[in-house]
XYZ file of C-alpha atoms in Angstrom:
617
model
C 35.749 -0.969 -69.109
C 38.485 -3.376 -70.162
C 38.902 -4.057 -73.897
C 38.488 -7.589 -75.218
C 41.430 -8.277 -77.577
C 44.236 -10.335 -75.999
C 46.135 -11.848 -78.893
C 48.568 -11.042 -81.622
C 46.697 -10.959 -84.906
C 48.346 -11.537 -88.261
C 46.143 -9.561 -90.602
C 45.033 -11.109 -93.847
C 46.585 -9.006 -96.580
C 45.347 -11.216 -99.405
C 42.276 -9.211 -100.272
C 44.286 -6.011 -100.121
C 46.877 -7.480 -102.482
C 44.148 -8.622 -104.867
C 42.719 -5.141 -104.949
C 46.108 -3.706 -105.706
C 46.796 -6.263 -108.444
C 43.391 -5.754 -110.034
C 44.670 -2.519 -111.413
C 45.997 -4.522 -114.370
C 42.455 -5.218 -115.564
C 41.607 -1.548 -115.603
C 44.125 -0.711 -118.300
C 42.800 0.464 -121.708
C 42.667 -2.209 -124.437
C 45.337 -1.995 -127.130
C 44.701 0.535 -129.916
C 46.349 1.013 -133.231
C 49.438 3.143 -133.228
C 48.698 6.721 -134.188
C 50.987 9.619 -134.606
C 53.570 10.464 -131.974
C 51.344 13.247 -130.715
C 48.387 10.927 -130.247
C 50.638 8.337 -128.613
C 51.922 10.890 -126.116
C 48.392 11.988 -125.250
C 47.242 8.413 -124.743
C 50.256 7.687 -122.544
C 49.464 10.661 -120.332
C 45.834 9.602 -120.048
C 46.876 6.057 -119.181
C 49.288 7.295 -116.507
C 46.608 9.520 -115.012
C 44.187 6.589 -114.949
C 46.797 4.452 -113.199
C 47.370 7.147 -110.573
C 43.667 7.713 -110.086
C 42.951 4.005 -109.854
C 45.741 3.446 -107.328
C 44.511 6.383 -105.258
C 40.956 5.032 -105.348
C 42.065 1.591 -104.232
C 44.120 3.046 -101.413
C 41.072 5.009 -100.350
C 38.856 1.937 -100.589
C 41.406 -0.134 -98.684
C 41.600 2.477 -95.936
C 37.824 2.678 -95.812
C 37.626 -1.112 -95.612
C 40.123 -1.220 -92.742
C 38.365 1.531 -90.863
C 34.928 -0.035 -91.348
C 36.002 -3.497 -90.223
C 37.967 -2.171 -87.272
C 35.074 0.024 -86.181
C 32.790 -2.996 -86.361
C 35.245 -5.044 -84.339
C 36.312 -2.431 -81.776
C 33.204 -0.300 -81.474
C 32.745 -1.253 -77.821
C 36.226 0.027 -77.017
C 35.546 3.240 -78.895
C 32.235 3.752 -77.114
C 33.920 3.123 -73.780
C 36.608 5.670 -74.591
C 34.051 8.316 -75.570
C 32.138 7.675 -72.356
C 35.330 7.953 -70.328
C 36.217 11.151 -72.198
C 32.874 12.722 -71.312
C 33.152 11.473 -67.757
C 36.698 12.816 -67.403
C 35.699 16.236 -68.704
C 32.845 16.340 -66.215
C 35.068 15.051 -63.407
C 37.793 17.618 -64.069
C 35.213 20.388 -64.091
C 33.573 19.002 -60.968
C 36.871 18.705 -59.091
C 37.833 22.244 -60.001
C 34.470 23.620 -58.947
C 34.333 21.684 -55.686
C 37.966 21.961 -54.621
C 39.050 25.310 -56.052
C 36.200 27.471 -57.318
C 33.232 28.800 -55.389
C 31.369 25.745 -54.126
C 30.259 25.045 -50.568
C 30.543 21.260 -50.596
C 32.766 19.513 -48.097
C 34.236 16.048 -48.468
C 37.104 13.977 -49.719
C 37.023 13.203 -53.425
C 39.023 10.336 -54.877
C 39.460 9.903 -58.630
C 37.964 6.785 -60.141
C 40.683 4.276 -61.095
C 38.640 2.856 -63.992
C 40.341 5.132 -66.502
C 43.711 3.631 -65.650
C 42.337 0.114 -66.016
C 41.030 1.241 -69.375
C 44.520 2.366 -70.364
C 45.910 -1.053 -69.436
C 43.275 -2.729 -71.606
C 44.075 -0.417 -74.516
C 47.738 -1.291 -74.219
C 46.727 -4.931 -74.631
C 45.514 -4.037 -78.129
C 49.131 -3.598 -79.152
C 49.214 -7.405 -79.371
C 47.315 -7.054 -82.652
C 50.502 -5.997 -84.446
C 50.870 -8.117 -87.650
C 54.556 -8.786 -86.929
C 53.619 -10.541 -83.728
C 54.618 -9.764 -80.168
C 56.912 -11.237 -77.602
C 55.117 -13.933 -75.674
C 56.065 -12.283 -72.390
C 54.352 -9.099 -73.594
C 51.205 -11.023 -74.473
C 51.160 -12.881 -71.188
C 51.754 -9.892 -68.906
C 49.230 -7.634 -70.656
C 46.486 -10.252 -70.517
C 43.657 -9.422 -68.133
C 43.903 -12.838 -66.532
C 47.558 -12.368 -65.528
C 47.912 -11.346 -61.906
C 49.874 -8.292 -60.820
C 52.323 -10.557 -58.980
C 53.021 -12.544 -62.140
C 53.574 -9.340 -64.082
C 55.938 -7.996 -61.429
C 57.927 -11.252 -61.532
C 58.828 -10.529 -65.165
C 60.924 -7.577 -64.020
C 63.642 -10.072 -63.109
C 63.781 -11.492 -66.647
C 65.799 -9.331 -69.062
C 64.206 -8.287 -72.332
C 62.249 -5.624 -74.190
C 59.093 -6.558 -72.324
C 60.322 -4.533 -69.313
C 58.618 -1.388 -70.588
C 55.194 -3.015 -70.535
C 55.954 -4.675 -67.203
C 56.781 -1.357 -65.564
C 53.779 0.303 -67.179
C 51.265 -2.272 -66.025
C 52.818 -2.469 -62.567
C 52.916 1.278 -62.008
C 49.559 2.291 -63.473
C 47.533 0.947 -60.503
C 49.996 2.680 -58.183
C 49.550 5.853 -60.209
C 45.825 5.715 -59.491
C 46.491 5.678 -55.752
C 49.044 8.469 -56.007
C 46.759 10.455 -58.268
C 43.917 10.127 -55.793
C 46.131 11.056 -52.867
C 47.784 14.099 -54.412
C 44.573 16.117 -54.112
C 44.575 15.581 -50.366
C 48.036 17.072 -50.002
C 47.684 20.348 -48.164
C 43.894 20.172 -48.413
C 41.439 20.519 -45.572
C 38.213 22.010 -44.341
C 38.291 25.797 -44.463
C 35.841 28.544 -43.681
C 35.357 30.422 -46.930
C 34.280 34.057 -46.864
C 32.512 35.750 -49.782
C 31.852 39.521 -49.407
C 28.631 41.084 -50.640
C 26.876 44.489 -50.733
C 30.096 46.411 -51.409
C 32.295 48.116 -48.817
C 31.781 50.787 -46.171
C 34.422 53.454 -45.287
C 35.536 53.132 -41.664
C 38.180 54.006 -39.116
C 39.708 50.657 -38.220
C 42.714 48.997 -36.663
C 45.026 50.226 -33.911
C 47.482 53.067 -33.538
C 50.342 53.720 -31.138
C 49.801 54.903 -27.552
C 49.302 58.624 -26.960
C 50.151 60.007 -23.501
C 47.984 63.082 -24.024
C 44.954 60.941 -24.787
C 45.481 58.831 -21.670
C 45.458 61.985 -19.535
C 41.827 62.764 -20.386
C 40.539 59.247 -19.691
C 38.994 58.945 -16.187
C 41.079 56.787 -13.900
C 38.068 54.688 -12.945
C 37.396 53.955 -16.632
C 41.005 52.966 -17.148
C 40.750 50.724 -14.091
C 37.725 48.955 -15.570
C 39.708 47.937 -18.644
C 42.655 46.634 -16.625
C 40.329 44.862 -14.217
C 38.440 43.180 -17.069
C 41.282 42.142 -19.365
C 44.453 41.584 -17.321
C 43.528 37.978 -16.628
C 42.731 36.847 -20.177
C 43.253 39.432 -22.930
C 45.788 37.405 -24.936
C 43.388 34.460 -25.028
C 40.426 36.535 -26.228
C 39.665 35.670 -29.894
C 37.782 38.931 -30.505
C 41.032 40.908 -30.239
C 44.019 38.561 -30.449
C 45.353 36.247 -33.147
C 48.426 34.111 -32.530
C 51.183 34.090 -35.139
C 54.135 31.745 -35.573
C 57.367 33.373 -34.405
C 59.803 34.693 -36.968
C 63.348 33.423 -37.378
C 64.632 36.478 -35.504
C 62.325 35.868 -32.548
C 63.886 33.163 -30.383
C 64.299 32.360 -26.682
C 60.753 31.046 -26.020
C 59.237 33.687 -28.267
C 55.472 34.048 -28.673
C 53.908 36.394 -31.210
C 50.457 37.957 -31.207
C 48.760 40.268 -33.659
C 46.074 42.743 -32.598
C 43.992 43.840 -35.615
C 41.772 45.988 -33.398
C 38.463 44.177 -33.406
C 34.989 45.092 -34.608
C 34.051 46.886 -31.369
C 36.648 49.598 -31.865
C 35.694 50.274 -35.487
C 33.923 53.551 -36.285
C 32.070 54.738 -39.369
C 34.124 57.274 -41.275
C 32.050 60.436 -41.659
C 30.694 63.400 -39.731
C 29.908 61.347 -36.627
C 33.071 59.485 -35.634
C 31.379 57.896 -32.605
C 29.064 55.712 -34.700
C 30.120 52.075 -34.445
C 30.130 49.614 -37.291
C 27.239 47.595 -35.890
C 24.908 50.593 -35.615
C 24.288 50.791 -39.369
C 22.313 47.544 -39.618
C 24.284 46.481 -42.694
C 25.988 43.706 -40.745
C 23.009 42.452 -38.769
C 22.597 39.096 -40.553
C 26.103 38.742 -41.933
C 27.879 35.435 -41.426
C 31.178 37.280 -41.347
C 32.588 40.806 -41.294
C 35.732 41.729 -43.166
C 37.886 44.788 -42.457
C 40.319 45.567 -45.233
C 43.828 47.016 -44.999
C 43.681 48.341 -41.441
C 46.777 48.841 -39.240
C 47.433 46.156 -36.650
C 49.977 45.840 -33.853
C 52.212 42.772 -33.777
C 53.621 42.050 -30.311
C 56.498 39.695 -29.597
C 57.253 38.446 -26.096
C 60.395 36.514 -25.239
C 62.594 35.843 -22.239
C 64.857 38.654 -20.995
C 68.617 38.159 -20.601
C 69.749 36.166 -17.588
C 71.875 39.022 -16.251
C 68.929 41.421 -16.156
C 69.436 44.329 -13.738
C 67.235 47.403 -13.359
C 68.527 50.752 -12.194
C 66.736 52.611 -9.422
C 65.202 55.181 -11.734
C 63.811 52.396 -13.948
C 61.544 51.033 -11.208
C 58.716 52.389 -9.088
C 56.743 51.006 -6.183
C 53.012 51.650 -6.456
C 50.773 51.521 -3.408
C 47.107 52.359 -3.982
C 44.426 53.151 -1.431
C 44.843 50.046 0.763
C 47.805 48.200 2.240
C 49.353 46.547 -0.781
C 52.236 47.306 -3.080
C 53.615 46.278 -6.439
C 56.992 47.124 -7.936
C 57.046 47.669 -11.725
C 60.232 48.205 -13.724
C 60.735 49.153 -17.350
C 63.893 49.728 -19.382
C 64.732 50.047 -23.056
C 67.955 48.173 -23.938
C 67.684 49.275 -27.578
C 65.435 51.283 -29.867
C 63.181 48.344 -30.734
C 62.562 46.502 -27.459
C 61.772 47.127 -23.815
C 62.053 44.874 -20.785
C 59.218 45.027 -18.253
C 59.194 43.272 -14.874
C 57.171 43.345 -11.706
C 57.137 41.962 -8.162
C 54.120 41.713 -5.877
C 54.289 42.126 -2.119
C 54.447 38.529 -0.794
C 51.702 37.038 1.371
C 53.614 37.006 4.678
C 54.419 40.705 4.482
C 51.027 41.581 2.981
C 49.031 39.996 5.822
C 51.342 41.761 8.267
C 50.427 45.037 6.573
C 54.133 45.791 6.192
C 54.485 46.049 2.398
C 55.849 49.614 2.594
C 57.786 49.048 5.836
C 59.664 45.902 4.917
C 60.962 46.446 1.378
C 63.136 43.354 1.227
C 60.722 41.830 -1.287
C 61.618 44.544 -3.818
C 65.129 43.150 -4.210
C 63.850 40.241 -6.290
C 62.151 40.138 -9.687
C 58.933 38.179 -9.824
C 58.228 37.983 -13.557
C 59.937 39.710 -16.490
C 59.576 39.729 -20.249
C 61.075 41.442 -23.277
C 58.590 43.159 -25.579
C 58.868 44.286 -29.198
C 56.010 45.815 -31.173
C 55.516 46.259 -34.902
C 52.984 47.878 -37.177
C 51.486 45.857 -40.021
C 48.463 46.367 -42.253
C 46.079 43.439 -42.454
C 42.742 42.264 -43.767
C 40.847 40.580 -40.947
C 37.722 38.430 -41.001
C 35.410 38.137 -37.992
C 32.502 35.822 -37.244
C 29.240 37.727 -37.421
C 27.749 36.000 -34.367
C 30.420 36.574 -31.718
C 32.894 38.907 -33.525
C 35.815 36.538 -32.936
C 38.639 36.516 -35.461
C 38.466 33.959 -38.279
C 41.747 34.783 -39.946
C 44.231 37.607 -40.386
C 45.904 38.187 -43.746
C 48.868 40.611 -43.820
C 48.753 43.192 -46.617
C 52.094 44.854 -45.885
C 55.470 44.160 -44.339
C 56.115 44.756 -40.647
C 57.427 48.118 -39.519
C 59.092 48.628 -36.154
C 56.799 50.433 -33.725
C 58.916 51.830 -30.854
C 57.359 51.463 -27.414
C 56.810 54.753 -25.592
C 58.360 54.095 -22.170
C 57.155 57.403 -20.746
C 53.595 56.662 -21.830
C 53.652 53.403 -19.884
C 55.068 55.115 -16.783
C 52.447 57.869 -16.913
C 49.659 55.350 -17.314
C 50.800 53.241 -14.348
C 51.211 56.328 -12.184
C 47.662 57.381 -12.967
C 46.263 53.899 -12.445
C 47.896 53.067 -9.106
C 48.440 56.532 -7.581
C 45.364 58.591 -8.454
C 46.281 61.194 -5.830
C 44.039 64.232 -6.219
C 42.395 62.875 -9.368
C 38.755 63.726 -8.746
C 37.664 61.324 -11.451
C 38.546 58.459 -9.121
C 36.518 59.866 -6.217
C 33.043 58.724 -7.395
C 34.241 55.133 -7.351
C 37.672 54.876 -5.682
C 37.243 51.161 -5.184
C 37.831 50.535 -8.926
C 41.485 51.483 -8.506
C 41.800 49.351 -5.406
C 40.140 46.459 -7.224
C 42.872 46.430 -9.861
C 45.556 46.200 -7.183
C 43.633 43.518 -5.318
C 43.146 41.449 -8.486
C 46.835 41.557 -9.347
C 47.847 40.731 -5.779
C 45.376 37.858 -5.572
C 46.517 36.242 -8.849
C 50.244 36.639 -8.262
C 50.258 35.592 -4.609
C 48.027 32.605 -5.401
C 50.456 31.372 -8.043
C 53.483 31.966 -5.813
C 52.034 30.318 -2.701
C 50.024 27.403 -4.109
C 51.586 26.754 -7.526
C 55.281 27.585 -7.181
C 56.242 25.370 -10.140
C 53.876 27.191 -12.487
C 55.978 29.979 -13.924
C 53.925 30.457 -17.088
C 50.623 31.658 -15.610
C 51.964 34.712 -13.708
C 54.142 35.542 -16.730
C 51.051 35.461 -18.939
C 49.310 37.854 -16.549
C 52.216 40.271 -16.993
C 51.916 39.973 -20.771
C 48.187 40.653 -20.569
C 48.853 43.664 -18.371
C 51.256 45.073 -20.971
C 48.877 44.380 -23.863
C 45.836 46.142 -22.361
C 46.971 49.706 -23.183
C 48.161 48.615 -26.649
C 44.690 47.288 -27.379
C 42.469 49.955 -25.845
C 44.420 53.209 -26.151
C 43.033 53.567 -29.695
C 39.546 53.502 -28.222
C 40.592 56.379 -25.985
C 41.735 58.318 -29.055
C 38.402 57.743 -30.811
C 36.592 58.831 -27.657
C 38.667 62.008 -27.452
C 38.112 62.721 -31.142
C 34.349 62.434 -30.739
C 34.097 64.516 -27.540
C 36.830 67.151 -27.945
C 36.920 69.483 -30.900
C 40.624 69.894 -31.563
C 43.920 68.160 -30.909
C 42.929 64.511 -31.270
C 42.847 63.764 -34.965
C 42.589 60.159 -36.091
C 45.670 59.055 -38.075
C 45.104 58.791 -41.806
C 46.450 55.246 -41.933
C 43.403 54.093 -39.948
C 41.227 54.761 -42.984
C 39.952 51.358 -44.045
C 36.881 49.662 -45.473
C 34.559 46.958 -44.208
C 32.053 44.625 -45.819
C 29.527 42.013 -44.834
C 30.241 38.513 -46.090
C 28.764 35.073 -46.446
C 30.662 32.354 -44.624
C 30.611 28.616 -45.243
C 32.755 25.565 -44.624
C 34.147 23.605 -47.549
C 36.858 21.143 -48.442
C 39.610 23.174 -50.067
C 42.483 21.808 -52.125
C 45.575 23.503 -53.397
C 45.381 24.649 -56.986
C 48.528 22.817 -58.099
C 47.189 19.461 -56.887
C 44.002 19.761 -58.942
C 45.929 21.008 -61.984
C 48.306 18.046 -61.623
C 45.396 15.638 -61.422
C 43.722 17.121 -64.499
C 47.018 17.077 -66.404
C 47.796 13.428 -65.640
C 44.215 12.290 -66.266
C 44.153 14.168 -69.564
C 47.480 12.660 -70.618
C 46.273 9.129 -69.903
C 43.017 9.736 -71.718
C 44.629 11.277 -74.797
C 47.230 8.519 -74.992
C 44.533 5.847 -74.869
C 42.566 7.696 -77.530
C 45.657 7.812 -79.726
C 46.100 4.068 -79.312
C 42.511 3.386 -80.312
C 42.900 5.658 -83.332
C 46.083 3.805 -84.308
C 44.288 0.456 -84.004
C 41.431 1.609 -86.242
C 43.817 2.254 -89.142
C 45.659 -1.073 -88.856
C 44.794 -4.232 -90.770
C 41.631 -5.716 -89.252
C 42.046 -8.696 -86.966
C 40.523 -12.033 -87.940
C 39.613 -13.129 -84.451
C 36.813 -12.019 -82.220
C 37.342 -12.025 -78.490
C 35.022 -12.698 -75.590
C 34.797 -11.679 -71.983
C 36.497 -14.951 -71.040
C 40.224 -14.669 -71.804
C 41.076 -18.291 -71.079
C 38.456 -19.420 -73.627
C 40.020 -17.180 -76.294
C 43.478 -18.576 -75.637
C 42.427 -22.243 -75.552
C 40.186 -22.004 -78.637
C 43.159 -20.901 -80.755
C 45.841 -22.950 -79.052
C 45.611 -25.752 -81.658
C 43.991 -26.202 -85.095
C 43.715 -29.996 -85.130
C 45.646 -29.973 -88.401
C 49.248 -30.599 -89.232
C 51.202 -28.007 -91.173
C 54.758 -27.308 -92.075
C 56.015 -24.138 -90.449
C 59.072 -23.070 -88.481
C 56.628 -22.348 -85.697
C 54.586 -24.637 -83.464
C 51.124 -24.207 -82.047
C 50.734 -22.896 -78.555
C 49.292 -26.222 -77.429
C 52.235 -28.174 -78.838
C 54.649 -25.734 -77.237
C 52.988 -26.177 -73.858
C 53.075 -29.971 -74.157
C 56.653 -30.027 -75.418
C 57.892 -27.782 -72.619
C 55.708 -29.543 -70.008
C 54.413 -26.208 -68.780
C 51.778 -27.982 -66.692
C 54.589 -29.121 -64.414
C 56.325 -25.738 -64.123
C 55.890 -22.733 -61.897
C 55.777 -19.035 -62.786
C 59.518 -18.769 -63.260
C 59.484 -21.820 -65.521
C 56.795 -20.351 -67.760
C 58.713 -17.072 -68.043
C 61.909 -18.969 -68.882
C 60.111 -21.059 -71.508
C 58.667 -18.134 -73.387
C 61.835 -16.052 -73.074
C 62.136 -13.875 -76.183
C 59.932 -16.056 -78.385
C 57.426 -14.266 -80.547
C 53.788 -15.295 -80.933
C 51.434 -14.979 -83.914
C 47.867 -15.648 -84.928
C 47.946 -17.173 -88.412
C 45.391 -18.740 -90.740
C 46.112 -22.343 -91.839
C 44.327 -24.588 -94.319
C 43.186 -28.064 -93.364
C 41.767 -30.595 -95.846
C 42.343 -33.580 -98.120
C 43.476 -31.643 -101.163
C 44.981 -28.290 -102.050
C 41.705 -26.644 -103.043
C 40.119 -27.236 -99.664
C 38.824 -23.958 -98.280
C 38.641 -25.108 -94.655
C 40.807 -22.739 -92.645
C 41.569 -22.226 -88.993
C 43.098 -19.375 -87.059
C 45.666 -20.765 -84.690
C 48.093 -19.282 -82.164
C 51.638 -20.299 -83.030
C 54.932 -19.720 -81.270
C 58.397 -19.533 -82.781
C 60.594 -22.468 -81.965
C 63.646 -20.327 -81.386
C 64.086 -17.049 -79.511
C 64.450 -13.870 -81.545
């Protein structure tokens, strides 16, 4: 796409001057003197003719310049138009692929040809009639290497601007291609369809009254199923980065509720979201603006001490025991700890006889919960969370200490609870599972402190996750007293899901802006060239041929300048290196001039020759 002109052209103004001087022949022939009135009229007519003639010749001269320049530079103009169309398409394509709705994935790099085109257009500035510095001509030539151009930075002069421009434009291409990758990546894009459906969604705070009506065996099933792995279950849990206020090995989880717990809002509150059939073939399911619970866990203080009334030893139906403690140091957090009966005492069946094990704390954690509204996306195939987008600020959600105590009492000490009689082993299974996990970690993996701590966190999270399901169950089976909170009113929609390469908007806008600036500047240069005096030299695709063919005319002439060939011989440039060539040219200015060569003055044989000033300017 590079342009072909590489010289400084001294335009031939002779024909233009002749046109301007020919105005003398267009004057009216002399007429006899008439009256003063007639003389004044004739003078006005003559002046108008002069103005009109001069305007016509200016117009013809401009038309001549434009026509000759178009004929000479039409390839450059065609290239620029093609690049313009290509750039418009490329900008539109980049925006559609990287920003707008388009499923394609891949890395897109801008084509550097437009920048090479700009460099070639800048070379056209050598066609200025007043000539150009030789260092400008040399460094803007296509045959000059980037290293040679960069070397000119160490030589002072006005050519520095072009040196920096040519050196940085290729770098700009790399930067311009890289900027779109900044912050970009493959994302799973979700596009809703078929409108929204009113639902009850999200989670609400624990309700002690609701927990009282849930059968103990049912409660035991949930603890038995989720204590080992709830916080690693993607259907219910999404990990968040900790806030600045959450320190001391803080981990943060958000529980948006899940699709399973969602109910259709209407007369039948027990109808689940998946019963409608609207989401059967959906790639994704989105639930909008539903309340979620944010849970923060971090290490308790080192001087942690529980009072007697803050702890309780639970011993279910078989010989085992677990001590659970809970205290609220402030209005926003609670500290929960537990200790399992160790193996030696357990196998001796002395957990309730030898209580020395209760003097130590096995695992402990500080818990803080918050309420936050979110829009959550789930995969349609397995209902796991894709992403969670907050739609409100966090609000402190105080933990109900009494609700936790009542729940543990019901779970581990069913007493006369007849609901546990049909399957009493469910309660015992919960105790056995906890004892097995905790004693296994203590006996066989004493250095692993994280796994038993994570089990405690799971144990705490289970009622936060599933107590809302108990409320929905109570609302559907009991007439009064268990209303669903109004803030659980939300909407859901089916959505298409697809992977794509996504860029940040500012990177694409930056790319379009820089590309447009380069393109418009090159177009302005071409437009400027078209209105200059036409050059007298054609160029080829072989720069060294163009330079050599005009290096000498074969004629002698008297001029304060010397031909390029004579300059090279006089300075012995063939024996010099890059620095020597730069030093030789210095601030000398080069021209393309037309010289006559013949035996007499009327000889019309002319040559266009490249000449160099003998002295620096």
